[in-house]
Amino acid sequence: MNADIDIDSFDINAAPADMDWANLCFGYYPTDYNVRCEYRDGKWGEITISSSPMLDIHMAATCLHYGQELFEGLKAQRGKDGKVRVFRMDENAKRFISSANGIKMAPLPEEIFCKMVRMVVKLNARFIPPYGSGSSLYIRPLEIGITPQVGVKSAVEYMVVMFVSPVGPYFKTGFRPSKICITREYDRVAPKGTGRFKIGGNYAASLAAGDMAHKLGYSAVLYLDPKEKKYLDECGPANFFAIKDGKYITPASDSILPSITNMSLRQLARDMGLEVEERHIAIEELKDISEAAACGTAAVCSPVLEIDDLDTGDKYVVSHDGEPGPITTRLYEMLCGIKTGEVEDKHGWCEVIE
Ligand code: PLP
Ligand code: COI
């Protein structure tokens, strides 16, 4: 804890650090501070500020052996009006709680989560990318079980850490269409498993498939439902949606992460007068779609050019002469505009950090 740090002396409009803002990748860049909160003796303690990126944890901590780890991802952006906005942090706070309950960890109250977000953004204001750079400040909250234990059971002590990193687009192509693939060789999660929680184990389970896809030149795997392998699930670290007969369609599934971006796009699609269907989507339906995209905090809205089924050899081309489709483009522009204050935030999704 840096007891000498007075958060009120930090200015959200601090001069930006010296970085090549327009060419950042989606990666870890060191910043000044992180914030932490520990759960001990059945209660959450005070939020502390640290300038160290290191954690000092016991070698028998449950996070290291039994995967008691969960995380979130959200972004802060500087708008055209100079204000700094964070998108739907209350939804991330709720999902943080749901993930904690899902793997028997202590849930962090929503108000502490939101307070930590506001603090970590303000403390690192000089790393918020300037408006128009195409980059944003990615906020990464995580929680780990820290009680030393050898038997398979939950910890009784937990640590939440929140750090930030300025980031560029997740998929290298940004808002340029890319190819994704279907494979029946790998599942990310089990049918009644942990797919709807944002826990590290799901991502470990996705690494082999992701690696295979990247080696073949695809930006991500479009996972199928793990039970029947008939329906679409989600797209690497993002949800999937398509436009079919002018409708916004997206998979309903217990084994996917309920994406806050997808939830927001569904609302924007309705606002645009589109019908929205959240339902099972059979693989064969891909031949009738006119647009497709991966959506998520990191991915934002990444258009899909082609979906290749590696097992059957089928290729589903969603081409608009290599350009993103018109509905995907409008949705993307609306979503980005709300985050930068250029489109009216009718649903009250953004919080301005002061
Ligand atoms: N699905 C997975 C597996 C993810 O990791 C993410 C990223 O958070 C998403 C979907 C998109 O969720 P959100 O829009 O809430 O970021
Ligand atoms: C996000 O979209 O925020 C993610 O968490 C994706 C990935 C980096 C895990």
XYZ file of N, CA and C in Angstrom, residues 26-147:
366
model
N -2.785 -5.153 -28.761
C -3.576 -5.534 -27.588
C -2.629 -6.312 -26.681
N -1.968 -5.592 -25.781
C -0.964 -6.255 -24.953
C -0.784 -5.530 -23.639
N 0.194 -6.001 -22.872
C 0.466 -5.400 -21.573
C 1.506 -4.295 -21.697
N 1.124 -3.106 -21.331
C 2.079 -1.999 -21.234
C 2.090 -1.572 -19.766
N 3.263 -1.428 -19.168
C 3.290 -1.038 -17.754
C 2.674 0.347 -17.543
N 1.982 0.512 -16.430
C 1.424 1.828 -16.085
C 1.890 2.155 -14.660
N 1.285 3.159 -14.030
C 1.844 3.610 -12.754
C 1.344 2.832 -11.529
N 0.032 2.594 -11.483
C -0.552 2.036 -10.249
C -1.570 0.936 -10.536
N -1.742 0.058 -9.561
C -2.871 -0.866 -9.567
C -3.565 -0.747 -8.212
N -4.801 -1.206 -8.148
C -5.522 -1.144 -6.866
C -5.908 -2.558 -6.446
N -5.998 -2.763 -5.146
C -6.189 -4.110 -4.611
C -7.185 -4.114 -3.459
N -7.788 -5.247 -3.236
C -8.688 -5.377 -2.090
C -8.671 -6.843 -1.669
N -8.567 -7.100 -0.381
C -8.490 -8.492 0.082
C -9.687 -8.865 0.942
N -10.054 -10.121 0.823
C -11.161 -10.678 1.609
C -10.549 -11.581 2.678
N -10.696 -11.186 3.933
C -10.157 -11.982 5.049
C -11.159 -11.959 6.192
N -11.181 -13.006 6.971
C -12.102 -13.109 8.117
C -13.544 -12.811 7.702
N -13.902 -13.249 6.513
C -15.295 -13.124 6.072
C -15.698 -11.745 5.603
N -14.736 -10.842 5.420
C -15.148 -9.512 4.904
C -14.068 -8.879 4.023
N -14.539 -7.968 3.157
C -13.630 -7.241 2.276
C -13.001 -6.085 3.036
N -11.699 -5.897 2.844
C -10.975 -4.822 3.538
C -10.983 -3.525 2.745
N -10.082 -2.648 3.119
C -9.953 -1.349 2.436
C -9.292 -1.538 1.069
N -9.593 -0.651 0.141
C -8.910 -0.679 -1.159
C -7.516 -0.072 -0.965
N -6.503 -0.746 -1.490
C -5.146 -0.198 -1.383
C -4.598 0.103 -2.781
N -3.603 0.986 -2.806
C -2.980 1.390 -4.077
C -1.563 0.856 -4.088
N -1.148 0.254 -5.187
C 0.218 -0.259 -5.266
C 0.884 0.233 -6.547
N 2.195 0.459 -6.451
C 2.918 0.803 -7.677
C 3.734 -0.405 -8.145
N 3.586 -1.535 -7.453
C 4.322 -2.737 -7.863
C 3.424 -3.628 -8.724
N 3.963 -4.148 -9.818
C 3.158 -5.071 -10.632
C 3.209 -6.504 -10.087
N 3.952 -6.726 -9.001
C 4.147 -8.086 -8.503
C 3.167 -8.424 -7.378
N 2.794 -9.715 -7.299
C 1.949 -10.194 -6.208
C 2.788 -11.145 -5.363
N 2.625 -11.047 -4.054
C 3.366 -11.934 -3.162
C 2.348 -12.953 -2.631
N 2.311 -14.143 -3.233
C 1.304 -15.107 -2.773
C 1.935 -16.445 -2.378
N 1.215 -17.158 -1.532
C 1.692 -18.447 -1.018
C 1.715 -19.485 -2.145
N 2.743 -20.354 -2.106
C 2.850 -21.352 -3.183
C 1.710 -22.375 -3.160
N 1.006 -22.480 -2.016
C -0.115 -23.431 -1.960
C -1.467 -22.725 -2.154
N -1.435 -21.466 -2.590
C -2.696 -20.721 -2.802
C -3.593 -21.486 -3.794
N -4.895 -21.493 -3.526
C -5.818 -22.296 -4.363
C -5.826 -21.853 -5.832
N -5.503 -20.575 -6.083
C -5.496 -20.109 -7.483
C -4.430 -20.825 -8.293
N -3.347 -21.219 -7.631
C -2.225 -21.818 -8.362
C -2.451 -23.302 -8.651
N -3.302 -23.942 -7.847
C -3.472 -25.396 -7.988
C -4.810 -25.768 -8.585
N -5.839 -25.105 -8.100
C -7.189 -25.529 -8.480
C -7.923 -24.466 -9.291
N -7.171 -23.567 -9.838
C -7.753 -22.620 -10.803
C -8.773 -21.669 -10.231
N -8.675 -21.345 -8.940
C -9.629 -20.349 -8.419
C -9.180 -18.959 -8.860
N -9.519 -18.647 -10.090
C -9.159 -17.348 -10.682
C -10.278 -16.914 -11.603
N -10.642 -15.668 -11.530
C -11.627 -15.122 -12.473
C -11.192 -13.709 -12.827
N -11.721 -13.206 -13.917
C -11.310 -11.858 -14.327
C -12.417 -11.166 -15.107
N -12.162 -9.922 -15.419
C -13.082 -9.115 -16.237
C -12.257 -8.300 -17.217
N -12.922 -7.655 -18.120
C -12.248 -6.779 -19.063
C -13.214 -5.676 -19.449
N -12.803 -4.428 -19.246
C -13.648 -3.300 -19.653
C -12.728 -2.170 -20.096
N -13.328 -1.159 -20.708
C -12.465 -0.120 -21.268
C -12.887 1.286 -20.860
N -11.868 2.165 -20.772
C -12.123 3.599 -20.618
C -11.615 4.272 -21.887
N -12.341 5.273 -22.327
C -11.943 5.978 -23.549
C -12.062 7.482 -23.387
N -11.161 8.202 -24.034
C -11.287 9.658 -24.025
C -12.128 10.077 -25.222
N -13.139 10.877 -24.947
C -14.076 11.266 -26.003
C -13.622 12.487 -26.769
N -14.425 12.798 -27.778
C -14.133 13.982 -28.588
C -14.213 15.245 -27.728
N -15.101 15.195 -26.711
C -15.274 16.326 -25.803
C -14.217 16.334 -24.682
N -13.249 15.413 -24.759
C -12.174 15.376 -23.763
C -12.525 14.575 -22.513
N -13.816 14.194 -22.371
C -14.214 13.454 -21.158
C -13.795 11.987 -21.248
N -13.591 11.400 -20.070
C -13.211 9.993 -20.032
C -14.428 9.168 -19.614
N -14.786 8.219 -20.465
C -15.975 7.398 -20.197
C -15.609 5.938 -20.011
N -16.291 5.296 -19.059
C -16.169 3.847 -18.901
C -17.530 3.265 -19.264
N -17.492 2.188 -20.046
C -18.706 1.610 -20.606
C -19.266 0.511 -19.690
N -20.465 0.669 -19.224
C -21.266 -0.351 -18.523
C -20.524 -1.107 -17.418
N -19.814 -0.377 -16.575
C -19.025 -1.072 -15.544
C -19.903 -1.837 -14.560
N -21.167 -1.400 -14.398
C -22.062 -2.127 -13.490
C -22.308 -3.552 -14.001
N -22.339 -3.717 -15.319
C -22.551 -5.061 -15.883
C -21.320 -5.938 -15.653
N -20.135 -5.347 -15.781
C -18.921 -6.126 -15.501
C -18.876 -6.518 -14.024
N -19.324 -5.585 -13.168
C -19.333 -5.868 -11.726
C -20.266 -7.044 -11.439
N -21.412 -7.068 -12.117
C -22.384 -8.162 -11.895
C -21.821 -9.485 -12.395
N -21.133 -9.422 -13.536
C -20.580 -10.678 -14.073
C -19.410 -11.165 -13.202
N -18.685 -10.223 -12.597
C -17.601 -10.585 -11.665
C -18.195 -11.389 -10.493
N -19.362 -10.957 -10.047
C -20.048 -11.645 -8.937
C -20.525 -13.018 -9.398
N -21.113 -13.051 -10.601
C -21.623 -14.325 -11.111
C -20.493 -15.334 -11.292
N -19.352 -14.879 -11.822
C -18.207 -15.781 -11.999
C -17.707 -16.271 -10.639
N -17.672 -15.374 -9.646
C -17.201 -15.769 -8.309
C -18.127 -16.842 -7.735
N -19.415 -16.622 -7.838
C -20.351 -17.622 -7.319
C -20.206 -18.944 -8.075
N -19.894 -18.846 -9.375
C -19.786 -20.040 -10.221
C -18.661 -20.966 -9.809
N -17.579 -20.407 -9.264
C -16.474 -21.285 -8.839
C -16.152 -21.069 -7.348
N -17.224 -20.775 -6.618
C -17.163 -20.771 -5.147
C -16.078 -19.861 -4.581
N -16.035 -18.643 -5.127
C -15.122 -17.635 -4.585
C -15.957 -16.527 -3.941
N -15.324 -15.682 -3.129
C -16.078 -14.622 -2.463
C -16.463 -13.541 -3.474
N -17.769 -13.231 -3.616
C -18.160 -12.185 -4.573
C -17.825 -10.786 -4.066
N -17.230 -9.990 -4.937
C -16.878 -8.601 -4.578
C -18.108 -7.721 -4.794
N -18.563 -7.004 -3.759
C -19.749 -6.152 -3.955
C -19.566 -5.169 -5.113
N -20.683 -4.935 -5.815
C -20.659 -4.076 -7.005
C -20.074 -2.698 -6.695
N -20.412 -2.142 -5.503
C -19.935 -0.766 -5.239
C -18.416 -0.737 -5.058
N -17.838 -1.806 -4.508
C -16.360 -1.814 -4.369
C -15.727 -1.955 -5.750
N -16.312 -2.830 -6.588
C -15.801 -3.019 -7.956
C -15.770 -1.665 -8.676
N -16.891 -0.950 -8.625
C -16.984 0.314 -9.378
C -16.029 1.364 -8.806
N -15.890 1.369 -7.486
C -14.964 2.333 -6.863
C -13.531 2.046 -7.318
N -13.193 0.753 -7.388
C -11.831 0.388 -7.819
C -11.593 0.787 -9.275
N -12.626 0.632 -10.116
C -12.482 1.034 -11.527
C -12.202 2.533 -11.603
N -13.002 3.314 -10.883
C -12.821 4.783 -10.940
C -11.414 5.156 -10.473
N -10.955 4.488 -9.403
C -9.628 4.811 -8.853
C -8.515 4.458 -9.839
N -8.592 3.236 -10.390
C -7.464 2.790 -11.223
C -7.374 3.609 -12.516
N -8.523 4.076 -12.999
C -8.501 4.918 -14.207
C -7.877 6.272 -13.875
N -8.304 6.850 -12.774
C -7.807 8.184 -12.429
C -6.307 8.158 -12.120
N -5.892 7.118 -11.394
C -4.468 7.017 -11.020
C -3.560 6.848 -12.234
N -4.130 6.329 -13.316
C -3.323 6.077 -14.525
C -3.800 6.929 -15.699
N -4.327 8.106 -15.376
C -4.945 8.939 -16.425
C -3.989 9.252 -17.575
N -2.690 9.310 -17.283
C -1.761 9.673 -18.367
C -1.599 8.543 -19.393
N -2.186 7.378 -19.081
C -2.125 6.260 -20.037
C -3.438 6.083 -20.808
N -4.385 6.996 -20.625
C -5.630 6.901 -21.403
C -5.318 7.446 -22.798
N -5.454 6.618 -23.825
C -5.074 7.079 -25.165
C -5.867 8.311 -25.604
N -5.218 9.217 -26.325
C -5.914 10.421 -26.803
C -7.060 10.045 -27.749
N -8.059 10.897 -27.786
C -9.190 10.706 -28.707
C -8.671 10.596 -30.149
N -9.241 9.659 -30.877
C -8.904 9.557 -32.297
C -7.717 8.647 -32.596
N -7.059 8.131 -31.536
C -5.880 7.285 -31.778
C -6.274 5.858 -32.134
N -7.535 5.489 -31.876
C -7.973 4.112 -32.138
C -7.635 3.168 -30.989
N -6.999 3.694 -29.947
C -6.656 2.855 -28.798
C -7.537 3.219 -27.606
N -7.540 2.361 -26.591
C -8.300 2.660 -25.370
C -7.525 2.170 -24.151
N -8.049 2.505 -22.980
C -7.424 2.011 -21.751
C -8.203 0.769 -21.324
N -7.551 -0.378 -21.393
C -8.186 -1.632 -21.005
C -8.028 -1.806 -19.501
N -9.112 -2.123 -18.835
C -9.089 -2.293 -17.380
C -9.252 -3.777 -17.094
N -8.327 -4.344 -16.375
C -8.358 -5.788 -16.112
C -8.490 -6.060 -14.608
N -9.704 -6.315 -14.146
C -9.891 -6.755 -12.765
C -9.692 -8.266 -12.695
N -9.084 -8.759 -11.650
C -8.990 -10.211 -11.483
C -9.114 -10.567 -10.011
N -9.548 -11.786 -9.773
C -9.673 -12.253 -8.387
C -9.035 -13.626 -8.273
N -8.306 -13.845 -7.169
C -7.674 -15.152 -6.956
C -7.921 -15.635 -5.524
N -7.976 -16.958 -5.387
C -8.033 -17.564 -4.052
C -6.614 -17.622 -3.518
N -6.395 -17.103 -2.309
C -5.007 -17.016 -1.817
C -4.744 -17.883 -0.592
N -5.769 -18.582 -0.082
C -5.532 -19.428 1.092
C -4.654 -20.617 0.706
